[in-house]
XYZ file of C-alpha atoms in Angstrom:
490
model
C 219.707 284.540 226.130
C 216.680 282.666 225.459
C 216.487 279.221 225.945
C 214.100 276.371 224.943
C 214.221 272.602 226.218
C 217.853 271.093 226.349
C 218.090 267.325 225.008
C 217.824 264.504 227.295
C 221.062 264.111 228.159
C 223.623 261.096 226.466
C 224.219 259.709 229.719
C 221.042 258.396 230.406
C 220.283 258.003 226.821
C 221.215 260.035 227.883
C 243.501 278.218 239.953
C 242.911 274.935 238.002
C 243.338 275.407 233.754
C 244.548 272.168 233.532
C 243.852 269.636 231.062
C 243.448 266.319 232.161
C 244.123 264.502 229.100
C 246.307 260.961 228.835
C 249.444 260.559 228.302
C 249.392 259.433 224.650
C 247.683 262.263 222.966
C 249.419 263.141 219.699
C 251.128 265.927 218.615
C 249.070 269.092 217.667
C 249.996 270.745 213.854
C 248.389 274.099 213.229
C 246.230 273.490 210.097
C 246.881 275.851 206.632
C 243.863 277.929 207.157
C 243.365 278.866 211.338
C 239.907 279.325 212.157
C 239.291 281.109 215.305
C 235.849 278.852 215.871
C 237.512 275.694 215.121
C 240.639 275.996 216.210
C 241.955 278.758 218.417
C 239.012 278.644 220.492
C 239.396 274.545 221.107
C 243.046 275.805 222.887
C 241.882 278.388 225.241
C 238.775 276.196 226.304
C 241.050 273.457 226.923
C 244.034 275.179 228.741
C 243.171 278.974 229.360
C 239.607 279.259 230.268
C 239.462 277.687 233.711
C 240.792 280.525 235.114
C 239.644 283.276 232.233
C 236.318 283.678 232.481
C 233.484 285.776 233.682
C 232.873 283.551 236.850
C 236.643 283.473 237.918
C 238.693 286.457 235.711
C 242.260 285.707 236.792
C 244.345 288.929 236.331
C 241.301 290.389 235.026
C 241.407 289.070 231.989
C 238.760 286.967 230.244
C 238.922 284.747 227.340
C 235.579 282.783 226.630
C 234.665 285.771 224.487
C 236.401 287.180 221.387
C 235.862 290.762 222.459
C 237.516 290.495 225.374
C 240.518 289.333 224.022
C 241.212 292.970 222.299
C 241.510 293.869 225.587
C 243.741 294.490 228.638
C 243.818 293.135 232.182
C 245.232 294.206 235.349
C 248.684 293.286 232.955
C 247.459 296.733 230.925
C 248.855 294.855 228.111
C 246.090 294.143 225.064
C 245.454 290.253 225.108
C 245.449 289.810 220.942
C 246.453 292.481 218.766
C 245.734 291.750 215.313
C 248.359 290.969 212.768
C 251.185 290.834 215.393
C 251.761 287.874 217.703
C 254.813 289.897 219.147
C 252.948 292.258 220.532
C 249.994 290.526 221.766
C 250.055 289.416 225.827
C 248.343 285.971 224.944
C 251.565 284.664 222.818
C 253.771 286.293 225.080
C 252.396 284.343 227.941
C 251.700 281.035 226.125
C 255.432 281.071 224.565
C 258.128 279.295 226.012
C 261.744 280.820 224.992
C 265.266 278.774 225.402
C 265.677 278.234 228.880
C 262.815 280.204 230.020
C 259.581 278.413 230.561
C 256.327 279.527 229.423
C 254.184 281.630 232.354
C 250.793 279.764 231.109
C 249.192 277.701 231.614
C 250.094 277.976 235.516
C 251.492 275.359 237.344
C 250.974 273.141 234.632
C 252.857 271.781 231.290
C 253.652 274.497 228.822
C 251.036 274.169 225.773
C 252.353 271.809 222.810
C 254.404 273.984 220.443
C 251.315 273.206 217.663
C 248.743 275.016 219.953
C 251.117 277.918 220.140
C 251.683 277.890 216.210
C 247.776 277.904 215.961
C 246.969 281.365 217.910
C 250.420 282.723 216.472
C 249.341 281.823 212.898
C 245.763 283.156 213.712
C 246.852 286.553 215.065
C 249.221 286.954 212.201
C 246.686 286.701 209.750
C 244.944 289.312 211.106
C 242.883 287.499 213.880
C 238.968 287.136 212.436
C 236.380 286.081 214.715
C 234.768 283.583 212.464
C 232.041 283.152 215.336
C 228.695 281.783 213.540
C 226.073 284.506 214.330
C 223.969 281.667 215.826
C 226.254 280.961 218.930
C 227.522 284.425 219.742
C 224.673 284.751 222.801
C 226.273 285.481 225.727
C 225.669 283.912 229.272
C 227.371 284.750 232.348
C 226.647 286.494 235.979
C 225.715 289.636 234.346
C 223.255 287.737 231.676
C 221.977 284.721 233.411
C 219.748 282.274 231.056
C 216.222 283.020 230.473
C 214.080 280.150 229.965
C 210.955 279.757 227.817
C 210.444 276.390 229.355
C 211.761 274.398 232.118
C 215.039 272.329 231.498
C 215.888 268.943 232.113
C 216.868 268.432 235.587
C 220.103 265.993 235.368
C 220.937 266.597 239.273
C 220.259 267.738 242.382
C 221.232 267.869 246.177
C 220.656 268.810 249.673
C 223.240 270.666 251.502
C 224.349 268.815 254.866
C 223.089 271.004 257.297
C 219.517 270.942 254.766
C 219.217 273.964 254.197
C 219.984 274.323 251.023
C 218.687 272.332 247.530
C 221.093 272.868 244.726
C 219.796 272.061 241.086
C 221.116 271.751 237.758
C 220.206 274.262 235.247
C 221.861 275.277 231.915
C 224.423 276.788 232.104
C 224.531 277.358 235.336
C 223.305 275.635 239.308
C 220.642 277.103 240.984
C 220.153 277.550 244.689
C 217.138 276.966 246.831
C 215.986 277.093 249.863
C 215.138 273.644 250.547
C 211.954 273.481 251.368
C 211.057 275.102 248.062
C 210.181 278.563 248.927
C 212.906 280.831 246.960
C 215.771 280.819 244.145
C 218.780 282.142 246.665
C 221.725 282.285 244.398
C 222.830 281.254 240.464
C 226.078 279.696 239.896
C 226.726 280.500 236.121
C 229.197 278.902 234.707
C 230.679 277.991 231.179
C 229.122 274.547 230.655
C 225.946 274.451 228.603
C 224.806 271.189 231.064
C 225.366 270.311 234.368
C 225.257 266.411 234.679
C 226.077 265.834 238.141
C 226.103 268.054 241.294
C 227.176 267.106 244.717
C 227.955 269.686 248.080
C 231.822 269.043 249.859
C 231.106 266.589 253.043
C 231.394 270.052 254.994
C 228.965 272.131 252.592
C 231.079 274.584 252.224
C 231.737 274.051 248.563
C 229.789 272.472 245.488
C 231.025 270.771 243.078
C 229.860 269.806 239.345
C 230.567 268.015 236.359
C 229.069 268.716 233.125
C 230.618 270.210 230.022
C 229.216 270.866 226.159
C 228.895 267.979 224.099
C 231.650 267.313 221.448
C 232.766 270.315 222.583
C 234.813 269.570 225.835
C 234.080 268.680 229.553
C 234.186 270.816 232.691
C 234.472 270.062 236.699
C 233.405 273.072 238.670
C 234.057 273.698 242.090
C 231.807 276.843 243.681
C 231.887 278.374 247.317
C 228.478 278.115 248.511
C 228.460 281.206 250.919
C 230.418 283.540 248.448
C 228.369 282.087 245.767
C 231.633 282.590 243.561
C 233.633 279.932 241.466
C 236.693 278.646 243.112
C 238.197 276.513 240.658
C 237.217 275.689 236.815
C 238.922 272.375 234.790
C 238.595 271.378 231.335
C 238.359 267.706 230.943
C 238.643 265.732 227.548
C 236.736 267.007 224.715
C 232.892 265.937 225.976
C 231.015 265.634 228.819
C 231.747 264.375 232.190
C 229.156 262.433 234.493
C 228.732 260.549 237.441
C 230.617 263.128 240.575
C 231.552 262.354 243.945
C 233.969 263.792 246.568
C 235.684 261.839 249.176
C 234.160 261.371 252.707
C 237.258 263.473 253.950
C 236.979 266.261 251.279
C 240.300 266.133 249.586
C 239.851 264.306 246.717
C 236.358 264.275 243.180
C 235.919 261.968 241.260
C 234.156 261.526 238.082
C 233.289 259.508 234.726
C 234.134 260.099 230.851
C 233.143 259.261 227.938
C 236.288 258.564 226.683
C 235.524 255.116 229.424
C 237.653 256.565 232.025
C 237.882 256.422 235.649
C 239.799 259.645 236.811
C 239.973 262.196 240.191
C 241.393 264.905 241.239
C 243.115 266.678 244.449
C 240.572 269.615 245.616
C 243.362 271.662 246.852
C 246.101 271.492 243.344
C 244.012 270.299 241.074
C 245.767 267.674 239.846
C 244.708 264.535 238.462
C 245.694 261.639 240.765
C 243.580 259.027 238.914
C 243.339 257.746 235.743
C 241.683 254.484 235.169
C 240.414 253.035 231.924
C 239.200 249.484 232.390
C 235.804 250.518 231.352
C 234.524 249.529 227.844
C 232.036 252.158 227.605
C 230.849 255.878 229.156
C 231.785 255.623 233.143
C 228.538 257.083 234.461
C 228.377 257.077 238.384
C 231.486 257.123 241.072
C 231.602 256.908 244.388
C 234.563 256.434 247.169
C 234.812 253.835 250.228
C 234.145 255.269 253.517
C 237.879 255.583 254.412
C 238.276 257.512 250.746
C 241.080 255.069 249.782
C 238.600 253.354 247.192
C 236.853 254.041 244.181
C 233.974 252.402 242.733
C 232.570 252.844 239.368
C 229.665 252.118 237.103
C 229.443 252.218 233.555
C 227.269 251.639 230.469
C 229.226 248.477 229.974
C 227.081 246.922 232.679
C 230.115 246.741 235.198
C 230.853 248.171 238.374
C 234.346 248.276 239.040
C 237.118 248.889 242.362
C 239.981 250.625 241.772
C 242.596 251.738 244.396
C 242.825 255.632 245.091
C 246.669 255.581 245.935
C 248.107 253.603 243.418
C 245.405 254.306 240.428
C 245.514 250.051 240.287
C 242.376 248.197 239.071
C 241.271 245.764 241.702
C 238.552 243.814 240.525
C 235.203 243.951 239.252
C 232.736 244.285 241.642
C 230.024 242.888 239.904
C 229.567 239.119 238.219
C 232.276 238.970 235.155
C 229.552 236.286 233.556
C 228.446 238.302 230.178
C 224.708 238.634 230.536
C 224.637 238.714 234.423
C 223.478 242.136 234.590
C 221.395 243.313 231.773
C 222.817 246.600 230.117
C 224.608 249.311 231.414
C 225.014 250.694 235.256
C 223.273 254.343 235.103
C 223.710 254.807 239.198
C 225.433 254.063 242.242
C 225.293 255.151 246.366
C 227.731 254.008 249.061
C 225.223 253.014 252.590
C 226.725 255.586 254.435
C 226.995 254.004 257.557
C 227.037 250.319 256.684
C 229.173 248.423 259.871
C 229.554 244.472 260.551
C 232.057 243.036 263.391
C 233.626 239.885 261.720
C 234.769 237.367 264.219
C 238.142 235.377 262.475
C 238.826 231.982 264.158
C 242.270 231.197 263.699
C 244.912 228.960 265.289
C 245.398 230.869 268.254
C 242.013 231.248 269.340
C 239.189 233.726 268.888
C 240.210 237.313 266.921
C 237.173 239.486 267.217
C 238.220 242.818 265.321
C 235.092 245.395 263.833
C 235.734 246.051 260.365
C 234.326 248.710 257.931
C 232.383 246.858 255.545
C 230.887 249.250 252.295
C 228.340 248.372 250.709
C 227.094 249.410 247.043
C 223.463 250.067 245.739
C 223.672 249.758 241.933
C 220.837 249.925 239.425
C 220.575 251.041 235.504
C 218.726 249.323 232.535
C 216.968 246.863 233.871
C 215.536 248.377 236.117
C 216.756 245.906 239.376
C 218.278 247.574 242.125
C 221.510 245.462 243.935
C 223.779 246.096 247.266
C 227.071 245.023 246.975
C 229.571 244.629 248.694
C 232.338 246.274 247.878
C 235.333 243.883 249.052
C 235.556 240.223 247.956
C 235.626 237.915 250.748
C 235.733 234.874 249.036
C 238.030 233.867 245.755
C 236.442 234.572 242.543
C 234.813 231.589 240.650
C 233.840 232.364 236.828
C 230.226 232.525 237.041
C 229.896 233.865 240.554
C 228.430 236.794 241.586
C 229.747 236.448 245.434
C 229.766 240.063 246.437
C 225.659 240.489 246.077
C 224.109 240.949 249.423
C 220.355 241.688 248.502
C 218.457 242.032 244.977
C 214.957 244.193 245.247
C 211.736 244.460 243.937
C 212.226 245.278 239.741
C 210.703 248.939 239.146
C 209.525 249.471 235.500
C 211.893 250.569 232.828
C 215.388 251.852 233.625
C 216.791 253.468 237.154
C 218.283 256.678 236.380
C 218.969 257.632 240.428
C 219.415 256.277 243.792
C 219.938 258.233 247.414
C 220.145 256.581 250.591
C 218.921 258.341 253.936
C 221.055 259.593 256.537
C 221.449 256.301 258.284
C 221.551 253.859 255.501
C 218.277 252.333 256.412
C 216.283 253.175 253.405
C 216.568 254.408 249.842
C 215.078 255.940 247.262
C 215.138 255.305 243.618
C 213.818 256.951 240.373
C 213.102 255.096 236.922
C 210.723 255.573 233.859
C 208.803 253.973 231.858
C 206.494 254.747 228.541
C 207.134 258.460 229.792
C 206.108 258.150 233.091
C 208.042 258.564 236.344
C 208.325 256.534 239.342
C 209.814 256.811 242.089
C 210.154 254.410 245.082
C 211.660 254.457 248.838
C 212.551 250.608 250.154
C 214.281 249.352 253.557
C 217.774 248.514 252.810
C 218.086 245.575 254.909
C 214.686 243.737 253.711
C 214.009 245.200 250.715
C 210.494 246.042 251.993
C 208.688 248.530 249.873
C 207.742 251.888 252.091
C 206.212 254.045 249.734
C 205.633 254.826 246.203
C 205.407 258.443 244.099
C 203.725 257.204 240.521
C 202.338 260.009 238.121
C 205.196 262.248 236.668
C 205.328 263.690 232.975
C 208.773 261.703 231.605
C 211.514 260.109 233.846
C 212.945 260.382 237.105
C 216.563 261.317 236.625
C 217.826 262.339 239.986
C 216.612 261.909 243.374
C 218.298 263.435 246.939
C 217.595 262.767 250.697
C 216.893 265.427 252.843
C 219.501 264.742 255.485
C 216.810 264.822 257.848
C 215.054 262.218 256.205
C 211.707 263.774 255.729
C 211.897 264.175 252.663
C 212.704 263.360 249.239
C 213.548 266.187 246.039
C 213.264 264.167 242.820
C 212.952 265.886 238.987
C 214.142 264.803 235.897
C 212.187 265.590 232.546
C 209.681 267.546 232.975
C 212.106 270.509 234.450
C 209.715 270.810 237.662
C 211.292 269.787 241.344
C 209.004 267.426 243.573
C 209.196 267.260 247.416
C 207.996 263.972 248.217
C 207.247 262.442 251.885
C 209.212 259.330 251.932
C 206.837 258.104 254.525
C 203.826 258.218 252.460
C 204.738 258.916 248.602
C 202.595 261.797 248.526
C 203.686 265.271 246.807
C 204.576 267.976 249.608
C 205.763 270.712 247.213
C 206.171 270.899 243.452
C 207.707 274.310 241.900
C 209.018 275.340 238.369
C 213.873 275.787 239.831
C 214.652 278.193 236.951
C 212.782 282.056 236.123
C 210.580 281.654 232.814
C 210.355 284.444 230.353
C 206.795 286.010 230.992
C 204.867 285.051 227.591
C 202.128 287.690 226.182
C 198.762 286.350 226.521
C 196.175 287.251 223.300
């Protein structure tokens, strides 16, 4: 397939078949007339196609594409056959019977009797592929995307040993060698944009969030040396944003549009956090150093604690006063060292005890970036704003990124303004300015330390990846992630 520039993504205005959806969804009736399009195709997306597709085809059996449903699997059974539900594998798996639970989804709920009634009532009326001729391109391993022009770069990351540079494409995550000097793998997958990328504390797996708008969202979790998808999970019925695993490993979380806070176990797959004291899209997450926290940040101009173990809102992090901050929260990095020794004086005598203190760098619309911290220490007085450590130098227009080095004693942060990108590396503890990158076509939208802190990969509209000395702000390396379709010259 062919591709042209993606959007600019909403956010910045911009085996797991599991749905994660809440608790009160209603009931699902199958509709007079079943469209395969519109409806049958919504159910397998949202419960079947995590683990049936081309990137991971359980049983050997895929079901993104309507051709490969008229066909068999390692089962040797045919997957739809048209005009009789009893005979096709799909219903037969998908069916629960009295006293017999239904094989599919696995390890999960059986799928709403109306879901069932939808590809029952589609197959028995002779299962048409209503398909619009204009979508029926497919991408997978086999037919990777070929780009006319370079994408919008939504996200990308150095592995921890720095070797590699991962980078969102569409439809899929390329991998580089991280100095720039060759594409070493493509991670296609089933979501049409990749909105946040991030490598497992050990780099042995990468994980993403993205999804197809108004269509439904997708976490993807990859193994980096095999270069092969591990797990797949549909997630509501848009994008997700804003990903981050857990210092130890075992647990992502991630933002939805729907305004919730949720995460998942790496090893099940199941949800073990839902949180919805947002008021609007939850774009950035990120978990205490201990991984029993979870901070997030959202368009509603909040950044907010919840507890991992007990899914319990804590407190927001930020000043409750309306107006404090000015429009939403687009980013958010933990310092990943941060330490203080706090010295309690008590009645019997001196307690000195070191404590893990985390602190927050937030920044969004206007264009200010904060460190918080991420604990009240004091009792909350309505106006206050009593967890703010530091408050640094305003860049122009909105922050879309932020990345801290290795030690937590700089960071580096991306914004835009009037179509230009910026892109700026400060001291954490004085807010001293180090360097500055000024000059690139559209905004910054994503930025990532080298972890050996010589250098910074930043990109964003244009589609083309910068290495940038932090030390200086001058350009190392600039190269065009994706392959581009050669174009005829006259």
């Amino acid at each position: 397939m062919t591709l042209v520039r993606p959007l600019v993504f909403a956010g910045a205005l911009l085996a797991f078949a599991v749905p994660l959806l809440h608790a009160a969804d209603a009931p699902v009736e199958a509709p007079k007339e079943v469209s395969y399009y519109r409806d049958v195709r919504r159910v397998f997306q949202q419960h079947c196609q995590g683990c049936h597709q081309p990137a991971k085809p359980l049983g050997g059996f895929v079901m993104t594409d309507y051709a490969d449903l008229l066909k068999t699997g390692d089962h040797l059974k045919i997957g739809v056959v048209p005009g009789q539900p009893d005979k096709s594998f799909v219903v037969e798996q998908i069916e629960s019977k009295p006293g017999k639970k239904a094989a599919m989804p696995k390890n999960a709920d059986p799928l709403p009797a109306g879901e069932v009634e939808i590809v029952k009532k589609w197959i028995a009326a002779g299962a048409k592929d209503d398909t619009p001729t204009n979508v029926r391109d497919i991408i997978n391993a086999e037919h990777p995307p070929v780009y006319d022009l370079p994408p919008v770069i939504t996200s990308i990351d150095f592995s921890p040993d720095g070797k590699l540079l991962a980078v969102a494409g569409y439809h899929e995550i390329l991998l580089h060698n991280a100095d720039g000097s060759g594409l070493v793998g493509r991670l296609v997958g089933l979501s049409e944009r990749i909105q946040m990328l991030a490598f497992s504390p050990d780099g042995t797996m990468l994980a993403a969030a993205g999804g197809s708008p108004g269509r439904f969202g997708e976490l993807q979790i990859w193994d980096v040396v095999k270069k092969k998808l591990k797990a797949s999970q549909s997630i509501t019925f848009d994008t997700i944003y804003g990903l981050s695993w857990s210092p130890d490993g075992t647990k992502i979380a991630f933002g939805c549009s729907d305004n919730s806070v949720r995460a998942v176990d790496v090893a099940t797959g199941k949800q073990i956090l839902y949180q919805g004291a947002h008021s609007e899209w939850v774009l950035g997450t990120v978990f205490s150093k201990d991984s029993k926290f979870l901070a997030s940040v959202s368009r509603d101009g909040t950044m907010k604690l919840t507890e991992v173990a007990t899914q319990r809102f804590i407190d927001n992090i930020t000043s409750i006063t309306p107006g404090a901050l000015k429009g939403g929260l687009l980013a958010v990095a933990r310092d990943p060292v941060k330490r203080e020794q706090k010295v309690k004086v008590d009645a019997g005598g001196i307690d000195k005890s070191d404590k893990w203190y985390d602190e927050l760098l937030i920044a969004g619309s206007d264009g200010v970036p904060r460190l918080y911290k991420m604990h009240r220490e004091t009792k909350r007085v309505i106006g206050d704003d009593a967890n703010k450590v530091h408050e640094y130098p305003a860049m122009p227009g909105r922050i879309f990124a932020l990345a801290f080095n290795k030690d937590g004693s700089r960071f580096a942060a991306g914004s835009s303004l009037d179509g230009t990108g910026e892109v700026r590396v400060y001291q954490t503890a004085d807010a001293k300015q180090v360097s500055k990158f000024v000059g690139q076509p559209g905004p910054v939208y994503t930025v990532a330390y080298n972890p050996d802190g010589k250098i910074i990969a930043e990109a964003g509209f244009d589609g083309m990846v910068r290495l940038i000395d932090p030390e200086t702000g001058k350009l190392v390396k600039e190269f065009v992630p994706v392959p581009l379709k050669a174009v005829a010259v006259k």
